[in-house]
Short mmCIF file of C-alpha atoms in Angstrom, two decimals:
data_model
loop_
_atom_site.label_atom_id
_atom_site.label_comp_id
_atom_site.label_asym_id
_atom_site.label_seq_id
_atom_site.Cartn_x
_atom_site.Cartn_y
_atom_site.Cartn_z
CA MET A 795 -15.34 -179.74 -21.87
CA PHE A 796 -15.34 -175.95 -22.29
CA ARG A 797 -19.02 -175.89 -21.40
CA ALA A 798 -18.28 -177.89 -18.25
CA TYR A 799 -15.54 -175.48 -17.25
CA TYR A 800 -17.84 -172.54 -17.87
CA LEU A 801 -20.54 -173.92 -15.58
CA LEU A 802 -18.12 -174.91 -12.82
CA GLU A 803 -16.62 -171.42 -12.88
CA SER A 804 -19.94 -169.64 -12.87
CA GLU A 805 -21.12 -171.72 -9.90
CA GLY A 806 -18.05 -170.64 -7.96
CA LEU A 807 -16.37 -174.05 -7.77
CA ILE A 808 -13.30 -173.02 -9.62
CA VAL A 809 -11.35 -169.67 -8.93
CA ALA A 810 -47.25 -166.08 -9.51
CA ARG A 811 -49.65 -164.55 -7.68
CA PRO A 812 -50.71 -161.31 -9.45
CA ARG A 813 -47.67 -159.09 -10.02
CA SER A 814 -45.47 -161.60 -8.20
CA GLY A 815 -45.32 -164.45 -10.64
CA TYR A 816 -47.28 -167.63 -11.11
CA PHE A 817 -48.18 -169.87 -8.17
CA VAL A 818 -49.12 -173.50 -8.62
CA SER A 819 -50.26 -175.45 -5.57
CA ASP A 820 -52.09 -178.65 -4.74
CA VAL A 821 -52.25 -177.77 -1.07
CA GLU A 822 -51.21 -174.90 1.16
CA GLY A 823 -49.74 -175.22 4.61
CA ASN A 824 -46.67 -174.84 6.75
CA ARG A 825 -43.33 -175.29 5.06
CA SER A 826 -40.73 -177.51 6.66
CA GLY A 827 -37.32 -175.96 6.20
CA SER A 828 -38.87 -172.80 4.81
CA ASN A 829 -36.75 -169.77 3.98
CA ARG A 830 -38.99 -167.65 6.20
CA GLY A 831 -37.59 -166.63 9.58
CA PRO A 832 -35.04 -164.27 11.12
CA ALA A 833 -31.59 -163.48 9.82
CA ARG A 834 -28.93 -165.91 10.96
CA LYS A 835 -25.17 -165.62 11.22
CA THR A 836 -22.80 -168.34 10.10
CA SER A 837 -19.06 -168.43 10.60
CA ASP A 838 -18.44 -169.71 7.10
CA ALA A 839 -20.11 -171.56 4.23
CA PRO A 840 -19.38 -175.24 4.96
CA GLY A 841 -21.12 -176.59 1.86
CA ILE A 842 -22.90 -179.62 3.31
CA ALA A 843 -24.26 -180.58 -0.13
CA ASP A 844 -20.99 -180.14 -2.02
CA ASP A 845 -21.00 -183.75 -3.21
CA ALA A 846 -24.39 -183.26 -4.85
CA LEU A 847 -23.26 -179.99 -6.38
CA LEU A 848 -20.12 -181.57 -7.83
CA ARG A 849 -22.17 -184.42 -9.28
CA LEU A 850 -24.58 -181.90 -10.77
CA MET A 851 -21.76 -179.89 -12.34
CA ASP A 852 -20.07 -183.01 -13.66
CA SER A 853 -23.31 -184.15 -15.30
CA ILE A 854 -23.22 -181.36 -17.89
CA LYS A 855 -20.46 -183.21 -19.72
CA TYR A 856 -22.87 -185.99 -20.67
CA LYS A 857 -25.32 -185.48 -23.50
CA ASN A 858 -27.52 -188.33 -22.30
CA ILE A 859 -28.45 -186.40 -19.13
CA VAL A 860 -31.69 -184.40 -19.27
CA ALA A 861 -30.25 -181.26 -17.70
CA LEU A 862 -33.17 -179.85 -15.71
CA GLY A 863 -30.75 -179.06 -12.88
CA SER A 864 -28.55 -176.92 -15.10
CA ALA A 865 -27.94 -173.26 -14.32
CA PHE A 866 -28.05 -172.33 -18.01
CA ALA A 867 -30.53 -172.14 -20.84
CA ASN A 868 -29.96 -174.32 -23.87
CA ASP A 869 -27.58 -172.93 -26.51
CA SER A 870 -30.20 -173.49 -29.20
CA LEU A 871 -32.20 -170.54 -27.82
CA PHE A 872 -29.40 -168.06 -28.58
CA PRO A 873 -28.20 -166.41 -31.83
CA MET A 874 -24.91 -168.27 -31.83
CA SER A 875 -24.37 -168.17 -35.62
CA GLY A 876 -24.67 -164.37 -35.66
CA LEU A 877 -22.38 -164.03 -32.65
CA TRP A 878 -19.75 -166.32 -34.14
CA ARG A 879 -19.95 -164.37 -37.40
CA CYS A 880 -19.19 -161.19 -35.45
CA PHE A 881 -16.43 -162.98 -33.54
CA THR A 882 -14.79 -164.26 -36.74
CA SER A 883 -14.94 -160.81 -38.33
CA VAL A 884 -13.34 -158.99 -35.41
CA ALA A 885 -10.70 -161.71 -34.95
CA ARG A 886 -9.76 -161.50 -38.63
CA ASN A 887 -9.27 -157.75 -38.35
CA MET A 888 -7.63 -157.74 -34.92
CA ASP A 889 -4.59 -155.50 -34.54
CA HIS A 890 -2.51 -154.22 -31.64
CA GLU A 891 -4.69 -151.16 -31.08
CA LYS A 892 -7.89 -153.20 -30.94
CA MET A 893 -6.30 -155.70 -28.59
CA LEU A 894 -5.35 -152.93 -26.17
CA SER A 895 -8.86 -151.46 -26.34
CA GLY A 896 -10.19 -154.42 -24.36
CA PHE A 897 -7.94 -153.94 -21.36
CA PRO A 898 -9.52 -152.63 -18.15
CA PRO A 899 -11.91 -150.94 -17.87
CA GLY A 900 -12.84 -152.67 -21.17
CA ASP A 901 -13.74 -151.85 -24.74
CA GLU A 902 -15.15 -148.33 -24.93
CA GLU A 903 -17.85 -149.11 -27.47
CA LEU A 904 -19.08 -152.09 -25.46
CA ARG A 905 -19.27 -149.97 -22.33
CA ARG A 906 -21.17 -147.35 -24.31
CA GLN A 907 -23.66 -150.00 -25.47
CA ILE A 908 -24.12 -151.21 -21.88
CA ALA A 909 -24.68 -147.63 -20.70
CA LEU A 910 -27.37 -147.36 -23.38
CA ARG A 911 -29.09 -150.46 -21.98
CA TYR A 912 -29.14 -148.78 -18.56
CA LEU A 913 -30.62 -145.65 -20.11
CA ILE A 914 -33.40 -147.70 -21.71
CA ALA A 915 -34.11 -149.17 -18.24
CA GLY A 916 -34.35 -145.66 -16.79
CA ALA A 917 -30.89 -145.26 -15.24
CA ALA A 918 -28.56 -142.63 -16.68
CA LEU A 919 -25.15 -144.09 -15.79
CA PRO A 920 -21.89 -142.68 -17.12
CA MET A 921 -19.90 -145.08 -19.27
CA GLU A 922 -16.93 -144.39 -16.98
CA GLU A 923 -18.70 -146.23 -14.14
CA ILE A 924 -18.68 -149.53 -16.07
CA VAL A 925 -15.87 -152.10 -15.89
CA ILE A 926 -15.93 -155.14 -18.18
CA THR A 927 -15.20 -158.48 -16.50
CA THR A 928 -14.82 -162.14 -17.40
CA GLY A 929 -18.43 -163.01 -16.68
CA ALA A 930 -20.75 -161.98 -13.87
CA LEU A 931 -19.07 -164.11 -11.21
CA GLU A 932 -15.83 -162.18 -11.62
CA ALA A 933 -17.78 -158.92 -11.39
CA LEU A 934 -19.36 -160.13 -8.15
CA THR A 935 -16.14 -161.42 -6.60
CA LEU A 936 -14.13 -158.34 -7.60
CA SER A 937 -16.83 -156.26 -5.93
CA LEU A 938 -16.58 -158.39 -2.80
CA GLN A 939 -12.80 -158.09 -2.87
CA ALA A 940 -12.99 -154.29 -3.16
CA LEU A 941 -15.39 -153.96 -0.23
CA THR A 942 -14.17 -156.48 2.33
CA ARG A 943 -11.19 -157.94 4.13
CA PRO A 944 -10.81 -161.44 5.65
CA GLY A 945 -12.91 -161.75 8.79
CA ASP A 946 -15.50 -159.18 7.70
CA THR A 947 -19.22 -159.94 7.77
CA ILE A 948 -21.47 -159.67 4.72
CA ALA A 949 -25.20 -160.24 4.27
CA ILE A 950 -26.30 -162.89 1.79
CA GLU A 951 -29.65 -164.47 1.02
CA ARG A 952 -31.21 -167.68 2.34
CA PRO A 953 -31.46 -169.59 0.03
CA THR A 954 -28.75 -168.17 -2.19
CA PHE A 955 -26.81 -168.68 -5.40
CA HIS A 956 -24.11 -171.22 -4.57
CA GLY A 957 -21.39 -168.95 -5.97
CA ALA A 958 -22.05 -166.56 -3.08
CA LEU A 959 -21.45 -169.35 -0.57
CA GLN A 960 -18.20 -170.28 -2.30
CA ALA A 961 -17.07 -166.63 -2.36
CA VAL A 962 -17.71 -166.26 1.38
CA GLN A 963 -15.56 -169.31 1.96
CA ARG A 964 -12.74 -168.32 -0.40
CA HIS A 965 -12.46 -164.80 0.99
CA HIS A 966 -12.59 -165.98 4.62
CA LEU A 967 -15.69 -163.94 5.41
CA LYS A 968 -18.59 -164.41 7.81
CA ALA A 969 -22.15 -164.34 6.50
CA VAL A 970 -25.46 -163.17 7.89
CA GLU A 971 -28.25 -164.96 6.00
CA ILE A 972 -31.36 -162.92 5.17
CA PRO A 973 -34.50 -164.93 4.31
CA VAL A 974 -35.99 -164.69 0.81
CA ASP A 975 -39.70 -165.28 0.27
CA PRO A 976 -40.46 -166.91 -3.10
CA LEU A 977 -43.24 -164.40 -3.77
CA THR A 978 -42.00 -161.10 -2.36
CA GLY A 979 -38.23 -161.50 -2.20
CA LEU A 980 -35.80 -160.35 0.46
CA ASP A 981 -37.09 -159.92 4.02
CA LEU A 982 -36.40 -156.23 4.68
CA ASP A 983 -37.40 -156.44 8.34
CA ALA A 984 -34.85 -159.20 8.94
CA LEU A 985 -32.23 -157.16 7.08
CA ALA A 986 -32.95 -154.10 9.23
CA VAL A 987 -32.43 -156.15 12.40
CA ALA A 988 -29.22 -157.64 11.01
CA LEU A 989 -27.84 -154.21 10.14
CA ASP A 990 -28.48 -153.08 13.70
CA GLN A 991 -26.95 -156.18 15.28
CA HIS A 992 -23.93 -156.86 13.06
CA ALA A 993 -21.09 -154.85 11.53
CA ILE A 994 -22.08 -155.71 7.96
CA ARG A 995 -19.54 -154.51 5.41
CA ALA A 996 -21.56 -155.29 2.27
CA CYS A 997 -24.65 -157.08 0.99
CA TRP A 998 -24.81 -159.53 -1.94
CA PHE A 999 -28.42 -159.80 -3.16
CA MET A 1000 -30.43 -160.68 -6.27
CA THR A 1001 -33.43 -158.33 -6.35
CA SER A 1002 -34.90 -159.62 -9.65
CA PHE A 1003 -35.51 -163.26 -10.69
CA HIS A 1004 -33.64 -164.52 -7.69
CA ASN A 1005 -31.71 -167.77 -8.05
CA PRO A 1006 -33.07 -170.22 -6.94
CA THR A 1007 -36.53 -168.97 -5.86
CA GLY A 1008 -37.28 -166.72 -8.87
CA ALA A 1009 -38.55 -163.94 -6.57
CA THR A 1010 -38.58 -160.34 -7.77
CA MET A 1011 -38.89 -157.48 -5.33
CA SER A 1012 -41.39 -154.78 -6.21
CA ASP A 1013 -40.08 -151.35 -7.19
CA GLU A 1014 -41.30 -149.99 -3.86
CA ARG A 1015 -39.40 -152.64 -1.91
CA LYS A 1016 -36.27 -152.13 -4.00
CA ARG A 1017 -36.41 -148.43 -3.18
CA ALA A 1018 -36.91 -149.27 0.51
CA LEU A 1019 -33.90 -151.60 0.36
CA ILE A 1020 -31.69 -148.83 -1.02
CA ASP A 1021 -32.97 -146.34 1.56
CA LEU A 1022 -32.24 -148.82 4.35
CA LEU A 1023 -28.71 -149.51 3.14
CA ALA A 1024 -28.02 -145.81 2.57
CA ALA A 1025 -29.05 -145.05 6.15
CA HIS A 1026 -26.35 -147.48 7.32
CA GLN A 1027 -23.88 -146.59 4.53
CA VAL A 1028 -23.64 -150.27 3.55
CA PRO A 1029 -22.92 -150.99 -0.13
CA LEU A 1030 -24.97 -153.46 -2.18
CA ILE A 1031 -23.49 -155.91 -4.66
CA GLU A 1032 -26.51 -156.44 -6.91
CA ASP A 1033 -26.42 -159.68 -8.88
CA ASP A 1034 -28.74 -158.93 -11.80
CA VAL A 1035 -27.94 -161.40 -14.57
CA TYR A 1036 -31.54 -162.30 -15.49
CA SER A 1037 -33.17 -158.87 -15.69
CA GLU A 1038 -33.47 -158.88 -19.50
CA LEU A 1039 -35.52 -162.09 -19.36
CA TYR A 1040 -38.80 -160.63 -18.07
CA PHE A 1041 -42.12 -161.91 -19.42
CA GLY A 1042 -44.83 -159.57 -20.64
CA THR A 1043 -44.34 -155.96 -21.64
CA THR A 1044 -43.11 -154.38 -18.40
CA PRO A 1045 -39.34 -154.53 -17.77
CA VAL A 1046 -38.02 -155.10 -14.29
CA ARG A 1047 -35.96 -152.29 -12.80
CA PRO A 1048 -32.72 -152.85 -10.89
CA ALA A 1049 -32.31 -151.55 -7.35
CA LYS A 1050 -29.41 -149.60 -8.86
CA LEU A 1051 -32.02 -147.27 -10.37
CA TYR A 1052 -32.80 -145.89 -6.90
CA ASP A 1053 -29.19 -145.41 -5.80
CA THR A 1054 -28.30 -141.75 -5.40
CA HIS A 1055 -25.26 -142.36 -3.19
CA GLY A 1056 -23.10 -144.55 -5.43
CA LEU A 1057 -23.49 -147.47 -3.01
CA VAL A 1058 -24.71 -150.08 -5.51
CA LEU A 1059 -22.29 -152.18 -7.52
CA HIS A 1060 -24.57 -153.54 -10.22
CA CYS A 1061 -23.28 -156.75 -11.82
CA GLY A 1062 -24.58 -158.07 -15.13
CA SER A 1063 -23.64 -160.50 -17.87
CA PHE A 1064 -24.41 -161.41 -21.47
CA SER A 1065 -24.03 -165.12 -20.67
CA LYS A 1066 -27.64 -165.62 -19.54
CA CYS A 1067 -29.43 -163.53 -22.17
CA LEU A 1068 -27.29 -163.46 -25.33
CA ALA A 1069 -23.90 -165.19 -25.48
CA PRO A 1070 -23.37 -168.29 -23.31
CA GLY A 1071 -19.71 -169.28 -23.35
CA PHE A 1072 -18.39 -165.82 -24.28
CA ARG A 1073 -17.81 -164.97 -20.59
CA ILE A 1074 -18.44 -161.24 -20.81
CA GLY A 1075 -19.88 -159.47 -17.79
CA TRP A 1076 -19.57 -156.08 -16.16
CA VAL A 1077 -20.00 -154.09 -12.99
CA ALA A 1078 -21.45 -150.59 -12.82
CA ALA A 1079 -19.53 -149.78 -9.68
CA GLY A 1080 -20.75 -146.39 -8.47
CA ARG A 1081 -18.30 -144.72 -6.09
CA TYR A 1082 -16.15 -147.88 -6.11
CA VAL A 1083 -15.24 -147.88 -9.80
CA HIS A 1084 -11.57 -147.08 -9.24
CA GLN A 1085 -11.18 -149.90 -6.70
CA ILE A 1086 -12.85 -152.33 -9.11
CA GLU A 1087 -10.70 -151.24 -12.04
CA GLN A 1088 -7.56 -151.53 -9.92
CA ALA A 1089 -8.58 -154.99 -8.66
CA LYS A 1090 -9.28 -156.11 -12.22
CA CYS A 1091 -5.88 -154.88 -13.42
CA VAL A 1092 -3.99 -156.52 -10.56
CA ALA A 1093 -5.87 -159.75 -9.91
CA ALA A 1094 -7.26 -160.87 -13.25
CA PRO A 1095 -6.42 -160.75 -16.97
CA PRO A 1096 -8.58 -158.64 -19.29
CA ALA A 1097 -11.89 -160.11 -20.37
CA ASP A 1098 -11.52 -161.86 -23.73
CA VAL A 1099 -10.98 -159.01 -26.20
CA PRO A 1100 -12.40 -160.62 -29.36
CA ALA A 1101 -15.49 -161.62 -27.36
CA GLN A 1102 -15.90 -158.03 -26.13
CA LEU A 1103 -15.63 -156.69 -29.67
CA ALA A 1104 -17.94 -159.37 -31.08
CA ILE A 1105 -20.72 -158.61 -28.58
CA SER A 1106 -20.25 -154.89 -29.15
CA SER A 1107 -20.57 -155.45 -32.90
CA TYR A 1108 -23.70 -157.57 -32.45
CA LEU A 1109 -25.33 -154.92 -30.24
CA LYS A 1110 -24.56 -152.18 -32.76
CA GLU A 1111 -26.24 -154.17 -35.52
CA GLY A 1112 -29.52 -153.54 -33.71
CA GLY A 1113 -31.03 -157.02 -33.50
CA TYR A 1114 -30.62 -157.57 -29.78
CA ASP A 1115 -34.05 -156.37 -28.67
CA ARG A 1116 -35.76 -158.34 -31.43
CA PHE A 1117 -33.91 -161.46 -30.28
CA LEU A 1118 -34.80 -160.82 -26.63
CA ARG A 1119 -38.51 -160.62 -27.47
CA SER A 1120 -38.28 -164.02 -29.14
CA LEU A 1121 -36.27 -165.51 -26.25
CA ARG A 1122 -38.77 -164.26 -23.68
CA ARG A 1123 -41.68 -165.78 -25.61
CA ASN A 1124 -39.87 -169.12 -25.80
CA LEU A 1125 -39.06 -169.12 -22.09
CA ALA A 1126 -42.61 -168.14 -21.11
CA SER A 1127 -43.99 -170.98 -23.24
CA ASN A 1128 -41.54 -173.46 -21.71
CA GLN A 1129 -42.48 -172.31 -18.23
CA ALA A 1130 -46.18 -172.83 -18.88
CA GLN A 1131 -45.50 -176.38 -20.08
CA MET A 1132 -43.32 -177.15 -17.07
CA LEU A 1133 -46.00 -175.88 -14.68
CA ALA A 1134 -48.56 -178.05 -16.44
CA ALA A 1135 -46.23 -181.05 -16.09
CA ILE A 1136 -45.76 -180.36 -12.36
CA ARG A 1137 -49.54 -180.30 -11.90
CA ALA A 1138 -49.93 -183.50 -13.89
CA TYR A 1139 -47.07 -185.63 -12.58
CA PHE A 1140 -45.81 -184.42 -9.19
CA PRO A 1141 -47.23 -185.72 -5.89
CA GLN A 1142 -50.13 -184.05 -4.14
CA GLY A 1143 -48.79 -181.42 -1.76
CA THR A 1144 -46.28 -180.00 -4.26
CA GLU A 1145 -46.01 -176.21 -4.50
CA ALA A 1146 -44.24 -174.56 -7.43
CA PHE A 1147 -43.19 -170.91 -7.42
CA ALA A 1148 -42.66 -169.64 -10.95
CA PRO A 1149 -41.29 -166.17 -11.67
CA ARG A 1150 -42.30 -163.56 -14.23
CA GLY A 1151 -39.03 -164.14 -16.05
CA GLY A 1152 -35.76 -166.02 -16.06
CA TYR A 1153 -35.77 -169.81 -16.40
CA PHE A 1154 -36.03 -171.39 -12.96
CA VAL A 1155 -38.96 -172.87 -11.04
CA TRP A 1156 -38.52 -173.30 -7.27
CA ILE A 1157 -40.52 -176.25 -6.01
CA GLU A 1158 -41.43 -177.33 -2.51
CA MET A 1159 -42.05 -181.06 -2.41
CA PRO A 1160 -44.36 -182.86 0.06
CA ALA A 1161 -43.09 -183.71 3.55
CA HIS A 1162 -42.05 -187.25 2.65
CA VAL A 1163 -39.62 -186.14 -0.10
CA ASP A 1164 -35.92 -185.62 0.56
CA ALA A 1165 -34.36 -183.53 -2.22
CA LEU A 1166 -30.90 -185.10 -1.98
CA ARG A 1167 -32.32 -188.62 -2.20
CA LEU A 1168 -34.51 -187.50 -5.08
CA PHE A 1169 -31.45 -186.02 -6.79
CA SER A 1170 -29.60 -189.34 -6.52
CA ALA A 1171 -32.60 -191.23 -7.87
CA THR A 1172 -33.11 -188.90 -10.83
CA MET A 1173 -29.42 -189.01 -11.70
CA GLU A 1174 -29.66 -192.80 -11.82
CA SER A 1175 -32.48 -192.27 -14.35
CA GLY A 1176 -30.42 -189.86 -16.48
CA ILE A 1177 -32.06 -186.66 -15.24
CA SER A 1178 -30.46 -183.84 -13.27
CA ILE A 1179 -32.30 -181.61 -10.82
CA ALA A 1180 -30.88 -178.98 -8.47
CA PRO A 1181 -31.60 -180.05 -4.86
CA GLY A 1182 -32.38 -177.31 -2.37
CA PRO A 1183 -29.48 -177.97 0.04
CA ILE A 1184 -26.89 -176.78 -2.52
CA PHE A 1185 -28.33 -173.29 -2.04
CA SER A 1186 -27.76 -173.26 1.72
CA ALA A 1187 -24.69 -172.82 3.90
CA THR A 1188 -26.07 -175.41 6.32
CA GLY A 1189 -27.78 -177.87 3.98
CA GLU A 1190 -31.33 -176.60 4.51
CA PHE A 1191 -34.23 -176.80 2.03
CA ARG A 1192 -34.28 -180.59 2.00
CA ARG A 1193 -37.80 -180.50 0.56
CA TYR A 1194 -37.00 -178.09 -2.27
CA VAL A 1195 -35.70 -178.49 -5.80
CA ARG A 1196 -34.96 -176.02 -8.59
CA LEU A 1197 -35.82 -176.96 -12.17
CA ASN A 1198 -34.68 -175.22 -15.36
CA TYR A 1199 -37.20 -174.66 -18.16
CA GLY A 1200 -34.66 -172.99 -20.43
CA HIS A 1201 -34.64 -175.95 -22.81
CA PRO A 1202 -36.82 -176.74 -25.83
CA TRP A 1203 -39.89 -178.61 -24.59
CA THR A 1204 -39.67 -182.08 -26.09
CA THR A 1205 -41.13 -185.51 -25.39
CA VAL A 1206 -37.82 -186.30 -23.66
CA VAL A 1207 -38.31 -183.41 -21.22
CA GLU A 1208 -41.96 -184.34 -20.72
CA ARG A 1209 -41.00 -187.92 -19.85
CA ALA A 1210 -38.27 -186.64 -17.52
CA MET A 1211 -40.84 -184.60 -15.60
CA GLN A 1212 -43.06 -187.66 -15.33
CA THR A 1213 -40.10 -189.67 -14.00
CA ILE A 1214 -39.22 -187.03 -11.39
CA GLY A 1215 -42.80 -187.04 -10.16
CA ALA A 1216 -42.91 -190.82 -9.97
CA LEU A 1217 -39.60 -191.02 -8.08
CA ALA A 1218 -40.79 -188.37 -5.61
CA ALA A 1219 -44.00 -190.30 -5.02
CA GLN A 1220 -42.04 -193.50 -4.38
CA GLN A 1221 -40.24 -191.93 -1.42
CA ARG A 1222 -43.49 -192.12 0.53
CA HIS A 1223 -43.07 -195.88 0.63
CA VAL A 1224 -39.38 -195.90 1.59
CA SER A 1225 -38.63 -196.15 5.29
#
């Protein structure tokens, strides 16, 4: 039940080609419902596919569901025994002083460890800029709260993480949707036009391993994004929860690295890359750190203090990078097997866009496939997928699905992929 709550909260329901990633295709051509096109303004986020999303979230409670639609990697990939050992140790030695140390802006040693991770990535950020939060979603929504007021307009992606759609709705905001290409990422030309045409108060973007497409912007395009936003003095809420999960030897760099104006609020989390269920995230808030800290103090309780101290202890022990290397190898292997299964079992005309990291594959199905109908059919067969319309304010991407390869590759998963392909093929014969 806790795991179900965790996923519902993180989804916002409660409270390639060379250097671009792998590209698998049976046929190329025009994309119906593609994410290419101009920016578009919506008055709210109506959530046309909410029923499918709720069914998807509910399915995580059932162990007999093959959870390829999940937003999380399998717990077995993470060092849970070591983390719980650290948690037990700090809880046993908890006293009043340690309890207070976790109150906003958060445990000092944990913030120091996070600042060190930034330094390794090439960004020298002061520890004082970092505020610990209860997961990444709280970091993102606190940032939105600090930057906007009801009725304001923000720029989000199309398609986008469903939590962004929910946040727009909850905070009574308007959204301008900026297209994301699965290979190159955010459409900067469309963003430039939107900034000229609309009074955009903030942007909420994923520049690396975008959910759901997996796209990562090049360093040059990330720098151009920051230059464009700086010219308009528009802040960026950068959702960067997958950046540690790159494949190969070259890390991805956050757009935050190119921010010299304090306009980027960089939001991260340990939930995706180390400690699922611990609900520890942060925001490196630039010039907005005081607003974020104040919002955290007023609107939300401190992030779980024993969890903060446990993660801090684990990081200080020095095994984190060794674990990450192992996790990346496992995810890369799983991705290769999923791509092979897509080639083997999915209908002709399928295109799969696989990133250089993270654990999602974004798949365009042939013209005869409807993702919501496919979702219903796979659920009847005990398999979850994430249908494209849940990533759209208007229910677009009816031919797209997102699959999660962050699970051990077993015969059960292999058979599930075969079943998805067969069910997609059957839609050709349904009137």
